GROMACS .gro file of N, CA and C in nm:
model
  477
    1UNK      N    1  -0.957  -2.562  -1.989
    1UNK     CA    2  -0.874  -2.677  -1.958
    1UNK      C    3  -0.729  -2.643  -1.987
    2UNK      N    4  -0.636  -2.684  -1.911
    2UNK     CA    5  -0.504  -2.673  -1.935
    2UNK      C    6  -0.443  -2.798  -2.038
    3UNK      N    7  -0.283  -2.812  -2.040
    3UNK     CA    8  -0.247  -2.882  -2.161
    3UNK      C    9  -0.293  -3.046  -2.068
    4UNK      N   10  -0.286  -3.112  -1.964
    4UNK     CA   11  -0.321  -3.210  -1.888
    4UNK      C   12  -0.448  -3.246  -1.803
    5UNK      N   13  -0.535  -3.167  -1.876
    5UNK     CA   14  -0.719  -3.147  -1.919
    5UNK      C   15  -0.777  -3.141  -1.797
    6UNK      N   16  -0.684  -3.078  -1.726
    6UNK     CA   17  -0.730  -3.048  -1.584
    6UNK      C   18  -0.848  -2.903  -1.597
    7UNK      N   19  -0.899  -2.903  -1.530
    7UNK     CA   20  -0.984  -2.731  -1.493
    7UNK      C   21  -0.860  -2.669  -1.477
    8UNK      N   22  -0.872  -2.498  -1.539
    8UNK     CA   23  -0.772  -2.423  -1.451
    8UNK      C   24  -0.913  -2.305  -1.453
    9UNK      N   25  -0.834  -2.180  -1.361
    9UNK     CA   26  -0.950  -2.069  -1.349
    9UNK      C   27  -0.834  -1.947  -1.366
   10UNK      N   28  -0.861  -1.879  -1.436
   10UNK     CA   29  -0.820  -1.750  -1.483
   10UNK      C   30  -0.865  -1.629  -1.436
   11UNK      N   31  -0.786  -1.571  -1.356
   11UNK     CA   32  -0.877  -1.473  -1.237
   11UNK      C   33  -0.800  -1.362  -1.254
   12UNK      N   34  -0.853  -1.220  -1.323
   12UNK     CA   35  -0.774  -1.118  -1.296
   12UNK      C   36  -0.849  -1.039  -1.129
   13UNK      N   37  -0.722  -1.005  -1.065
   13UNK     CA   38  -0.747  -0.942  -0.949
   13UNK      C   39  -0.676  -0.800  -0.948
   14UNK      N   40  -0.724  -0.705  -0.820
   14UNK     CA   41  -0.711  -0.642  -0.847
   14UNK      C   42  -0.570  -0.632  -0.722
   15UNK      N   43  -0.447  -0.540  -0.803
   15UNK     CA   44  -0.346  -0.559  -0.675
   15UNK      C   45  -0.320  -0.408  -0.536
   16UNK      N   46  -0.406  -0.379  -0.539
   16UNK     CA   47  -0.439  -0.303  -0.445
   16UNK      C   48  -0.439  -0.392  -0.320
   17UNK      N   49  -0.385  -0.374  -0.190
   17UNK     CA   50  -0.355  -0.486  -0.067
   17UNK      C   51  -0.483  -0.470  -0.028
   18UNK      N   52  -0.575  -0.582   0.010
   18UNK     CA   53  -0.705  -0.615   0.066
   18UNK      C   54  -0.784  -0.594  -0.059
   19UNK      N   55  -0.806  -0.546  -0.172
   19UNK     CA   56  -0.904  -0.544  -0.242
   19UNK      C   57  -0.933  -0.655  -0.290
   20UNK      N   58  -1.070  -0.675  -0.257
   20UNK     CA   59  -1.128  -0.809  -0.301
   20UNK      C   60  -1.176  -0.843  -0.455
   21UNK      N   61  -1.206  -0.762  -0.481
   21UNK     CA   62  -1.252  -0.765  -0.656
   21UNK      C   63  -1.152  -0.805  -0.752
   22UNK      N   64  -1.241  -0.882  -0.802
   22UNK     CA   65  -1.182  -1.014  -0.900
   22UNK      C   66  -1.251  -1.023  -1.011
   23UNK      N   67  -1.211  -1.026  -1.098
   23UNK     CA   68  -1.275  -1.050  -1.297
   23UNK      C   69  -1.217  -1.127  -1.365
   24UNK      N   70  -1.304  -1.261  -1.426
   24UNK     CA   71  -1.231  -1.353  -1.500
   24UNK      C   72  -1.296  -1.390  -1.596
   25UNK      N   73  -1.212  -1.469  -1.696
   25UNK     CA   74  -1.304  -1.454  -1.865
   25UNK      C   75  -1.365  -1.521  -1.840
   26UNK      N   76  -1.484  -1.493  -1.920
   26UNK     CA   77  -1.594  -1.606  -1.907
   26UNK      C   78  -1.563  -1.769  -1.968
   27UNK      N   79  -1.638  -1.873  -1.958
   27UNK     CA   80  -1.596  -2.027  -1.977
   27UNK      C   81  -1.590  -2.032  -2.108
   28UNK      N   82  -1.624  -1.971  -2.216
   28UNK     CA   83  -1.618  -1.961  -2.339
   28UNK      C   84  -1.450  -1.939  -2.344
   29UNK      N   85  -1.402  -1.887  -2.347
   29UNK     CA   86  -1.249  -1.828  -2.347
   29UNK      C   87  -1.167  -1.909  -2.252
   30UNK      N   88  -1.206  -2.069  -2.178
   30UNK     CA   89  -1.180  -2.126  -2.135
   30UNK      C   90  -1.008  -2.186  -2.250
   31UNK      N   91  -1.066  -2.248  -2.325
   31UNK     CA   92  -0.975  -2.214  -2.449
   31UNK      C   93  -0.813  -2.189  -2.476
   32UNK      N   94  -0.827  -2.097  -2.435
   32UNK     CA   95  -0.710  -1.997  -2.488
   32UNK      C   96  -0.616  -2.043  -2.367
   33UNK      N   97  -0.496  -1.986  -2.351
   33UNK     CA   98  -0.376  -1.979  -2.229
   33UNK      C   99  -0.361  -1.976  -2.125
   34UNK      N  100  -0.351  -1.988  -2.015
   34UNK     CA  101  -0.327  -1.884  -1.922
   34UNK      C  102  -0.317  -1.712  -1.943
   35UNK      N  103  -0.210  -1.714  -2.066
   35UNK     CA  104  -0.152  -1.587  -2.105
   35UNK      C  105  -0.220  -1.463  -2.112
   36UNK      N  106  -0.280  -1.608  -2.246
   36UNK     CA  107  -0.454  -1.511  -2.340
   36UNK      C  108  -0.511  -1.508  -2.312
   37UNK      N  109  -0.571  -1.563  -2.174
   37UNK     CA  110  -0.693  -1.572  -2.116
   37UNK      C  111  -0.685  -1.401  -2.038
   38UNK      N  112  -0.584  -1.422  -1.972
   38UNK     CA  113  -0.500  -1.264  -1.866
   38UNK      C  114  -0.542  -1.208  -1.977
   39UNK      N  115  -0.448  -1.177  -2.087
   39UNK     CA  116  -0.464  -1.022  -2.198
   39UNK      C  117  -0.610  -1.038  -2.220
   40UNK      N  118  -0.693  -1.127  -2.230
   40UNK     CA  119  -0.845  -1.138  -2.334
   40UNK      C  120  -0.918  -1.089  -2.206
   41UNK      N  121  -0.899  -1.140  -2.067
   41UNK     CA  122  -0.938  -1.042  -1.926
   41UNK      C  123  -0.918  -0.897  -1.932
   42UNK      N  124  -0.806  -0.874  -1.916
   42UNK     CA  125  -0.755  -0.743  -1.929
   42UNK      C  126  -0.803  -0.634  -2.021
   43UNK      N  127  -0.819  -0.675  -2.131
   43UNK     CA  128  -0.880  -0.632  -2.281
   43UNK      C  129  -1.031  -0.593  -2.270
   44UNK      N  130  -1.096  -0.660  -2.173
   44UNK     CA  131  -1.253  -0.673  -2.184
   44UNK      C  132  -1.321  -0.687  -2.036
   45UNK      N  133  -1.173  -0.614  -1.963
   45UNK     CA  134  -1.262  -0.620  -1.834
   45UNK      C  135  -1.273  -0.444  -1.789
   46UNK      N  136  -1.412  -0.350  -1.816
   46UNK     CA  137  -1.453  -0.260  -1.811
   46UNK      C  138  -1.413  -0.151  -1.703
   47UNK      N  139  -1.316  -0.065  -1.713
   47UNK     CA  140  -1.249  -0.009  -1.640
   47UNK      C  141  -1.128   0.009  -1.577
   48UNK      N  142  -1.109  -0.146  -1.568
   48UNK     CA  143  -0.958  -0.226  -1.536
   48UNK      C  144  -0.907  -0.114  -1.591
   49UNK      N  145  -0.746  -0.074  -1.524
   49UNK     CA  146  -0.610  -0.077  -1.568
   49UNK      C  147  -0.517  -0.166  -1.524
   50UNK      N  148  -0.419  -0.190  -1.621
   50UNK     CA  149  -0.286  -0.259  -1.551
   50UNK      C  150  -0.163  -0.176  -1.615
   51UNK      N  151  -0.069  -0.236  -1.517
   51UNK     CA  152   0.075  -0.141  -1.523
   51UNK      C  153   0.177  -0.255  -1.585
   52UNK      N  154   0.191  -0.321  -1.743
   52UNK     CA  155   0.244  -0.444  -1.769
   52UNK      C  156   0.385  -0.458  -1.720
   53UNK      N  157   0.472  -0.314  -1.703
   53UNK     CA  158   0.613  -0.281  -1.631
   53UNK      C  159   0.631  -0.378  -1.481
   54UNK      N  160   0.526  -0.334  -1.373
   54UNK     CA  161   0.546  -0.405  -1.256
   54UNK      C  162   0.410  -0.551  -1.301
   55UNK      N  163   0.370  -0.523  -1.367
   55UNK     CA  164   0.250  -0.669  -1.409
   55UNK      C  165   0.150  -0.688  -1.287
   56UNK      N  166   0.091  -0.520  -1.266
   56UNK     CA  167  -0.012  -0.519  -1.189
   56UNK      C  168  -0.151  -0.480  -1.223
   57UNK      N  169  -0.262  -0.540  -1.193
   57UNK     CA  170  -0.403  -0.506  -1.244
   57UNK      C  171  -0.419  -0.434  -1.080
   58UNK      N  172  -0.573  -0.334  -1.174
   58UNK     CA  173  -0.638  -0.214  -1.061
   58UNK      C  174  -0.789  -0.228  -1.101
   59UNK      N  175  -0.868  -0.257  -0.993
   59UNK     CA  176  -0.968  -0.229  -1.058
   59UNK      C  177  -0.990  -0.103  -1.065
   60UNK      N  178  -1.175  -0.080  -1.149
   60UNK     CA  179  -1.214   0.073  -1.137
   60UNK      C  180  -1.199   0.175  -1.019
   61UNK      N  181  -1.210   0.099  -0.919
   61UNK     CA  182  -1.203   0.230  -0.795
   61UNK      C  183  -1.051   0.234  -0.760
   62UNK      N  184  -0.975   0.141  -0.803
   62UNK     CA  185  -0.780   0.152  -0.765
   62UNK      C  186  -0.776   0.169  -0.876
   63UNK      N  187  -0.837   0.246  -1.008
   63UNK     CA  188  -0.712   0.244  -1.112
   63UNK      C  189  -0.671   0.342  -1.129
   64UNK      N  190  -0.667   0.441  -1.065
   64UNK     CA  191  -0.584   0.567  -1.016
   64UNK      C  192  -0.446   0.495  -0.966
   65UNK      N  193  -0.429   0.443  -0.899
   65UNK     CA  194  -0.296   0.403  -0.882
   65UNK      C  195  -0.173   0.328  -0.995
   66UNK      N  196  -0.250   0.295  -1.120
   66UNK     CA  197  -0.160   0.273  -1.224
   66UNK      C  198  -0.146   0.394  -1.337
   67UNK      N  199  -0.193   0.510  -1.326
   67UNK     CA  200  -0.194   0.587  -1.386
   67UNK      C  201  -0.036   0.668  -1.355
   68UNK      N  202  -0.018   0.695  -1.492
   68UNK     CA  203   0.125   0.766  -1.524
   68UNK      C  204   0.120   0.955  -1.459
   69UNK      N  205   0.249   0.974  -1.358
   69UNK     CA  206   0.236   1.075  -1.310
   69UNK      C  207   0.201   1.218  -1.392
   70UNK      N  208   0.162   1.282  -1.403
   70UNK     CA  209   0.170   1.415  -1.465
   70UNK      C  210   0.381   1.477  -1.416
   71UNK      N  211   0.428   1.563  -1.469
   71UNK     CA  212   0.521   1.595  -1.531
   71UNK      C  213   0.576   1.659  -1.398
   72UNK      N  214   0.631   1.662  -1.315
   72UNK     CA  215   0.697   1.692  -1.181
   72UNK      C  216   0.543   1.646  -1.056
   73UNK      N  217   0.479   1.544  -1.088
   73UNK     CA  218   0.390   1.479  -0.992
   73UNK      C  219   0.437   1.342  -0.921
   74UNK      N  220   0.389   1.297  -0.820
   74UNK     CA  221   0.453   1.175  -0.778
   74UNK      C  222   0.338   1.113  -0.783
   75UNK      N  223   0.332   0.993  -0.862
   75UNK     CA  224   0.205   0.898  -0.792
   75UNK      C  225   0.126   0.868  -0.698
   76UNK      N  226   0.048   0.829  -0.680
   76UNK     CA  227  -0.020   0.811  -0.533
   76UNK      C  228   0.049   0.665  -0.521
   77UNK      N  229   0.062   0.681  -0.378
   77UNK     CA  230   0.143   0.567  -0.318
   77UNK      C  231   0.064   0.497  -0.224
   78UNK      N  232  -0.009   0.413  -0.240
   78UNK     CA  233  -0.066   0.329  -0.109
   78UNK      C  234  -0.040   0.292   0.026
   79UNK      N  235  -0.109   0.340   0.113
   79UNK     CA  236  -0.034   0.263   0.268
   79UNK      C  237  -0.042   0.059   0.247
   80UNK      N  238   0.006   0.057   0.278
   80UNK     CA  239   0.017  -0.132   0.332
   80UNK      C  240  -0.107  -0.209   0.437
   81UNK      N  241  -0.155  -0.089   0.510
   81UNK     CA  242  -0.232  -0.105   0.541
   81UNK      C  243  -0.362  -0.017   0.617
   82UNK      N  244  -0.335   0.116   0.601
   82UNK     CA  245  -0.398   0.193   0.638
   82UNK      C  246  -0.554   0.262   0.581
   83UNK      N  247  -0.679   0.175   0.650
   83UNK     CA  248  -0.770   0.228   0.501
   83UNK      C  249  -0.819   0.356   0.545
   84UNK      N  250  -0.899   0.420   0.455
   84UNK     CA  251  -1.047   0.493   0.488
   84UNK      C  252  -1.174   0.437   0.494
   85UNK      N  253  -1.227   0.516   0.584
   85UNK     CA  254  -1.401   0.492   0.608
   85UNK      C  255  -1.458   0.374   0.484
   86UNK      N  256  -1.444   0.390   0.350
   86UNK     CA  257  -1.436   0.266   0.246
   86UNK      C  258  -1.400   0.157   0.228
   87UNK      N  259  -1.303   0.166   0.304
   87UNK     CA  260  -1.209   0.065   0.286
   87UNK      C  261  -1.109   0.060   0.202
   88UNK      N  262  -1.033   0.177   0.113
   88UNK     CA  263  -0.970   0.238   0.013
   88UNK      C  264  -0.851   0.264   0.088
   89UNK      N  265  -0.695   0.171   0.037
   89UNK     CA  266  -0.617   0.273   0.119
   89UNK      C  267  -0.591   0.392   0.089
   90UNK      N  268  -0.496   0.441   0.201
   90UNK     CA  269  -0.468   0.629   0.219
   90UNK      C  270  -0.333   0.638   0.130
   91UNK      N  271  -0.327   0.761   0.084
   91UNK     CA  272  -0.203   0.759   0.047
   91UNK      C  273  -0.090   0.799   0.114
   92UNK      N  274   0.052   0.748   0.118
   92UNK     CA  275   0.132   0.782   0.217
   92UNK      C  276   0.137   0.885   0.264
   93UNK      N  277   0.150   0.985   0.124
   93UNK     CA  278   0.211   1.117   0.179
   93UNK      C  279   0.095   1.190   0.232
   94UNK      N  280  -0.035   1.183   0.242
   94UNK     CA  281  -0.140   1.227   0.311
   94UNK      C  282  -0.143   1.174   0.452
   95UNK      N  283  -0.145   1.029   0.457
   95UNK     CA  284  -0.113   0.959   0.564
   95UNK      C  285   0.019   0.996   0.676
   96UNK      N  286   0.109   1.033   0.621
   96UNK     CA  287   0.198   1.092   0.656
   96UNK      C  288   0.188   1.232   0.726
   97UNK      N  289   0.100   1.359   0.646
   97UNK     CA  290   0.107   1.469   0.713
   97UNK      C  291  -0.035   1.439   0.835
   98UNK      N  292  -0.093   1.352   0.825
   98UNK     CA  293  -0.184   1.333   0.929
   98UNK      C  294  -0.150   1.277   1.051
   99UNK      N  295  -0.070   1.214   1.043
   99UNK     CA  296   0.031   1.167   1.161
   99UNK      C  297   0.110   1.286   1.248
  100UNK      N  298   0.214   1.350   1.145
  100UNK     CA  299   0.209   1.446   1.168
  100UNK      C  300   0.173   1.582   1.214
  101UNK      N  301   0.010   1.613   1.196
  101UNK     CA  302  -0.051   1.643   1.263
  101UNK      C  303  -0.095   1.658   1.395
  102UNK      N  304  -0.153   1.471   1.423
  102UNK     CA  305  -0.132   1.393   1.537
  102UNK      C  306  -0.033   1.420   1.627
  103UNK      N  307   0.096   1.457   1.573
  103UNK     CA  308   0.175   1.455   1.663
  103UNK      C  309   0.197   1.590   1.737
  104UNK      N  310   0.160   1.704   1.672
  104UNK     CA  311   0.153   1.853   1.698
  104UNK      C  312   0.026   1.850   1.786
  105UNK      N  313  -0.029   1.760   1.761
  105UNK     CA  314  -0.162   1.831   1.886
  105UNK      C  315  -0.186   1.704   2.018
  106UNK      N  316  -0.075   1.617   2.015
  106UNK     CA  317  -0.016   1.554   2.102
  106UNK      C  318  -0.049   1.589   2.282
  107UNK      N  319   0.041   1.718   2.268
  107UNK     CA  320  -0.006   1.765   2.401
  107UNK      C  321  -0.112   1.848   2.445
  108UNK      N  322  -0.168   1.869   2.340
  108UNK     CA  323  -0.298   1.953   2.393
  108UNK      C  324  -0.454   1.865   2.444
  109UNK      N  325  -0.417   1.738   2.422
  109UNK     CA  326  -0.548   1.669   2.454
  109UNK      C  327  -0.568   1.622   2.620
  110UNK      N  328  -0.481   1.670   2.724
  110UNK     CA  329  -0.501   1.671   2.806
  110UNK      C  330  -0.497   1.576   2.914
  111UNK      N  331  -0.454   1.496   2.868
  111UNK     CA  332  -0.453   1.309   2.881
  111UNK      C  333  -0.304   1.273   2.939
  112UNK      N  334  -0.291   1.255   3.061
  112UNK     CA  335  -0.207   1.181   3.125
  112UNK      C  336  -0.122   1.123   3.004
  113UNK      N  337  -0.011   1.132   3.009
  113UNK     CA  338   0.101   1.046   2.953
  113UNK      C  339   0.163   0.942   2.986
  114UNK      N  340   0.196   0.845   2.933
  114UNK     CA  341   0.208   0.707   2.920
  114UNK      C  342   0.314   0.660   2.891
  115UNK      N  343   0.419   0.606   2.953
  115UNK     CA  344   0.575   0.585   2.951
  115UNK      C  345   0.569   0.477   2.896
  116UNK      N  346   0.714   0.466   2.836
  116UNK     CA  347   0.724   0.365   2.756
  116UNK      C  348   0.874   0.283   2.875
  117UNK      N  349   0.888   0.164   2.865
  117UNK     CA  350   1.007   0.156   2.960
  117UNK      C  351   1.139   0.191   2.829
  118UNK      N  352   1.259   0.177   2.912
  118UNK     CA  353   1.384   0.192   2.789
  118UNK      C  354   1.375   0.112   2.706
  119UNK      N  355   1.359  -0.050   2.722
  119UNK     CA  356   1.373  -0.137   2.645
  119UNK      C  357   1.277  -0.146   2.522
  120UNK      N  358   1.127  -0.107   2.567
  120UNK     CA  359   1.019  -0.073   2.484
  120UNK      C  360   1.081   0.041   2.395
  121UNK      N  361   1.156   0.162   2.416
  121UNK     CA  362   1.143   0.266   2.374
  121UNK      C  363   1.263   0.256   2.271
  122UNK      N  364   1.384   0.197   2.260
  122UNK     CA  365   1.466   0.126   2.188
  122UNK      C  366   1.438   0.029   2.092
  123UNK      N  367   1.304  -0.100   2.129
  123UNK     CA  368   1.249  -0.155   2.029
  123UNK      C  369   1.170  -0.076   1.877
  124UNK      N  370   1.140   0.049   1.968
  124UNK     CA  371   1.053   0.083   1.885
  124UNK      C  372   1.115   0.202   1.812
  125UNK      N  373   1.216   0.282   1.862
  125UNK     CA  374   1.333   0.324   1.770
  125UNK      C  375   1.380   0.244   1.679
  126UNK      N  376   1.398   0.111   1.685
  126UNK     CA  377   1.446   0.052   1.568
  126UNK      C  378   1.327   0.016   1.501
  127UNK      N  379   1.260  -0.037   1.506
  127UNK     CA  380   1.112  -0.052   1.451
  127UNK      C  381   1.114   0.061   1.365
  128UNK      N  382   1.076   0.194   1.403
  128UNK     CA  383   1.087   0.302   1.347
  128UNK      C  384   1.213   0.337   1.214
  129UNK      N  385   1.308   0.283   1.246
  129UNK     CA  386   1.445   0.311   1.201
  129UNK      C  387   1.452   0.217   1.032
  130UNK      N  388   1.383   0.097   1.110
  130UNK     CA  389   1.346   0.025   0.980
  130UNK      C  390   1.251   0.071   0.889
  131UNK      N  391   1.123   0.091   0.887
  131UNK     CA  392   1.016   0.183   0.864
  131UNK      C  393   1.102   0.296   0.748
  132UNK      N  394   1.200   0.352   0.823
  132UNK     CA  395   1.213   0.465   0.767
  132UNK      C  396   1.312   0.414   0.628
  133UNK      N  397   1.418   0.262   0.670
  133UNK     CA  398   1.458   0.242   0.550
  133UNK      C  399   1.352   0.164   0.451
  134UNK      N  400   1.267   0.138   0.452
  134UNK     CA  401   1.187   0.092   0.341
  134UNK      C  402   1.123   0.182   0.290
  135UNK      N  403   1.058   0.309   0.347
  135UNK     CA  404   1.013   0.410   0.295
  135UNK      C  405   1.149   0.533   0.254
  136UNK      N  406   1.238   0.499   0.222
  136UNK     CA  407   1.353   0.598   0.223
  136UNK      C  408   1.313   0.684   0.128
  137UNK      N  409   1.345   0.826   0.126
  137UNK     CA  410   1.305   0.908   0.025
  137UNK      C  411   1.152   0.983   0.022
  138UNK      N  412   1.097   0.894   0.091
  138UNK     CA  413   0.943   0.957   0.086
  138UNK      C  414   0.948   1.045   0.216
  139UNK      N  415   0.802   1.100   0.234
  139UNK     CA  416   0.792   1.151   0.358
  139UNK      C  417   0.737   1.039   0.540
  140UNK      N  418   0.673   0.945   0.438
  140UNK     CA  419   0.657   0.827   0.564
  140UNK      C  420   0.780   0.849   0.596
  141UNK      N  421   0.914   0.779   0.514
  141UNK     CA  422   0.992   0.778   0.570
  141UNK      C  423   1.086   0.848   0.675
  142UNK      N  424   1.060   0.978   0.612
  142UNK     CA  425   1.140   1.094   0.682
  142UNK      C  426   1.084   1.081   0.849
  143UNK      N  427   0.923   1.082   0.839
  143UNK     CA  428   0.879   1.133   0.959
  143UNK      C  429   0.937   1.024   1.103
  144UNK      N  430   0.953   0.854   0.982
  144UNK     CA  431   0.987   0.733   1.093
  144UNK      C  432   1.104   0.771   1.176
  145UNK      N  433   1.216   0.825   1.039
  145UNK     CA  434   1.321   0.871   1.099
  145UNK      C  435   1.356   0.926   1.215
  146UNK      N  436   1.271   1.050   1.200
  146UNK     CA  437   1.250   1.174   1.313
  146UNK      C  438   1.189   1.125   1.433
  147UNK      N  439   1.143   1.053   1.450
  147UNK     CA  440   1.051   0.990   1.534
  147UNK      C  441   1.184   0.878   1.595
  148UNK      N  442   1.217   0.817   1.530
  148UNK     CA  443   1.356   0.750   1.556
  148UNK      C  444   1.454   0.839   1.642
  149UNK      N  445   1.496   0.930   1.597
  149UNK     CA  446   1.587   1.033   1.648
  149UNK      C  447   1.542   1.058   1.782
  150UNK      N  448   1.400   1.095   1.784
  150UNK     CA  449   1.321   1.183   1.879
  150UNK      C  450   1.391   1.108   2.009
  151UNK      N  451   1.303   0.953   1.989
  151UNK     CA  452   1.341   0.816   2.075
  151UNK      C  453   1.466   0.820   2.191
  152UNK      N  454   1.565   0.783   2.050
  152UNK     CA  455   1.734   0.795   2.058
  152UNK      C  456   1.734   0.919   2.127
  153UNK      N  457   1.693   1.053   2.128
  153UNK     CA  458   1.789   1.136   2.230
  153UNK      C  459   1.687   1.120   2.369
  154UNK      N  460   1.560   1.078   2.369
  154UNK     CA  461   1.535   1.067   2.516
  154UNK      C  462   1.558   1.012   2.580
  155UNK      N  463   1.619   0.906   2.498
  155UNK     CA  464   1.673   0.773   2.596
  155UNK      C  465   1.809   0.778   2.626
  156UNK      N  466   1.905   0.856   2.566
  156UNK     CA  467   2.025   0.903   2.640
  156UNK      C  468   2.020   1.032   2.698
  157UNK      N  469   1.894   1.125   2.708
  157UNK     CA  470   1.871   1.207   2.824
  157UNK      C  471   1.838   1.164   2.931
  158UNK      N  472   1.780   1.016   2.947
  158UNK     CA  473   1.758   0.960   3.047
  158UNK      C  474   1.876   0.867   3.151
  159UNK      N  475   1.975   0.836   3.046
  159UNK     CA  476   2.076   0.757   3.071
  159UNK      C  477   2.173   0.828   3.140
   0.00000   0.00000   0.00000
């Protein structure tokens, strides 16, 4: 019950985007805070990590993602929305050289090509352009960039 003896429910989740798994104290610990209820969750929920800096919980199969880098390592970085076969997202910079990939074997699949008109091909340069400023610094980003660029000079080779 809260201070105006309403029900409340105390739900630690996990913040991985789409993960559904959820752990909350049991009704005994009804009791306690909001606060204390979170830390007395947190404390006693088997595997959990959280990151109290950004004030994010992981469950057991995401709690690789709150774990502290090793010493010239970069974290694993989650796509927003890109899963695997699991349903687990990918991590960018993997996600990234796979695209990449994709894009090197582009022309070898044999498949008629598919125009984009100018106006399409400009939307999606900026689309791209944006992309690349929210991922700035990473390699998603770099590749949006390039891909941006790519855009931009075909469309004033065309002009």
């Amino acid at each position: 019950m809260s201070r105006g003896g309403t029900l409340r429910r105390v739900v630690l989740s996990c913040d991985v985007a789409g993960c559904p798994v959820q752990s909350e104290p049991p009704p005994i610990e009804a009791w306690r805070s909001d606060a204390d209820a979170l830390s007395w969750a947190r404390d006693h929920a088997a595997g959990w990590t959280s990151d109290p800096v950004r004030r994010t919980d992981y469950c057991p199969d995401h709690a690789r993602f709150s774990e502290a880098p090793a010493a010239g390592h970069a974290p694993p970085r989650p796509t927003a929305s890109v899963r695997d076969s699991f349903g687990n997202p990918l991590d960018r910079d993997e996600y990234s050289e796979r695209l990449r990939g994709r894009l090197g074997d582009a022309d070898g699949f044999g498949v008629q090509a598919r125009t984009l008109t100018a106006a399409q091909a400009a939307v999606a340069a900026r689309l791209l352009e944006e992309l690349a400023g929210v991922y700035r610094g990473e390699s998603l980003g770099a590749l949006a960039h390039e891909l941006s660029a790519l855009i931009d000079n075909r469309l004033r080779d065309v002009h």
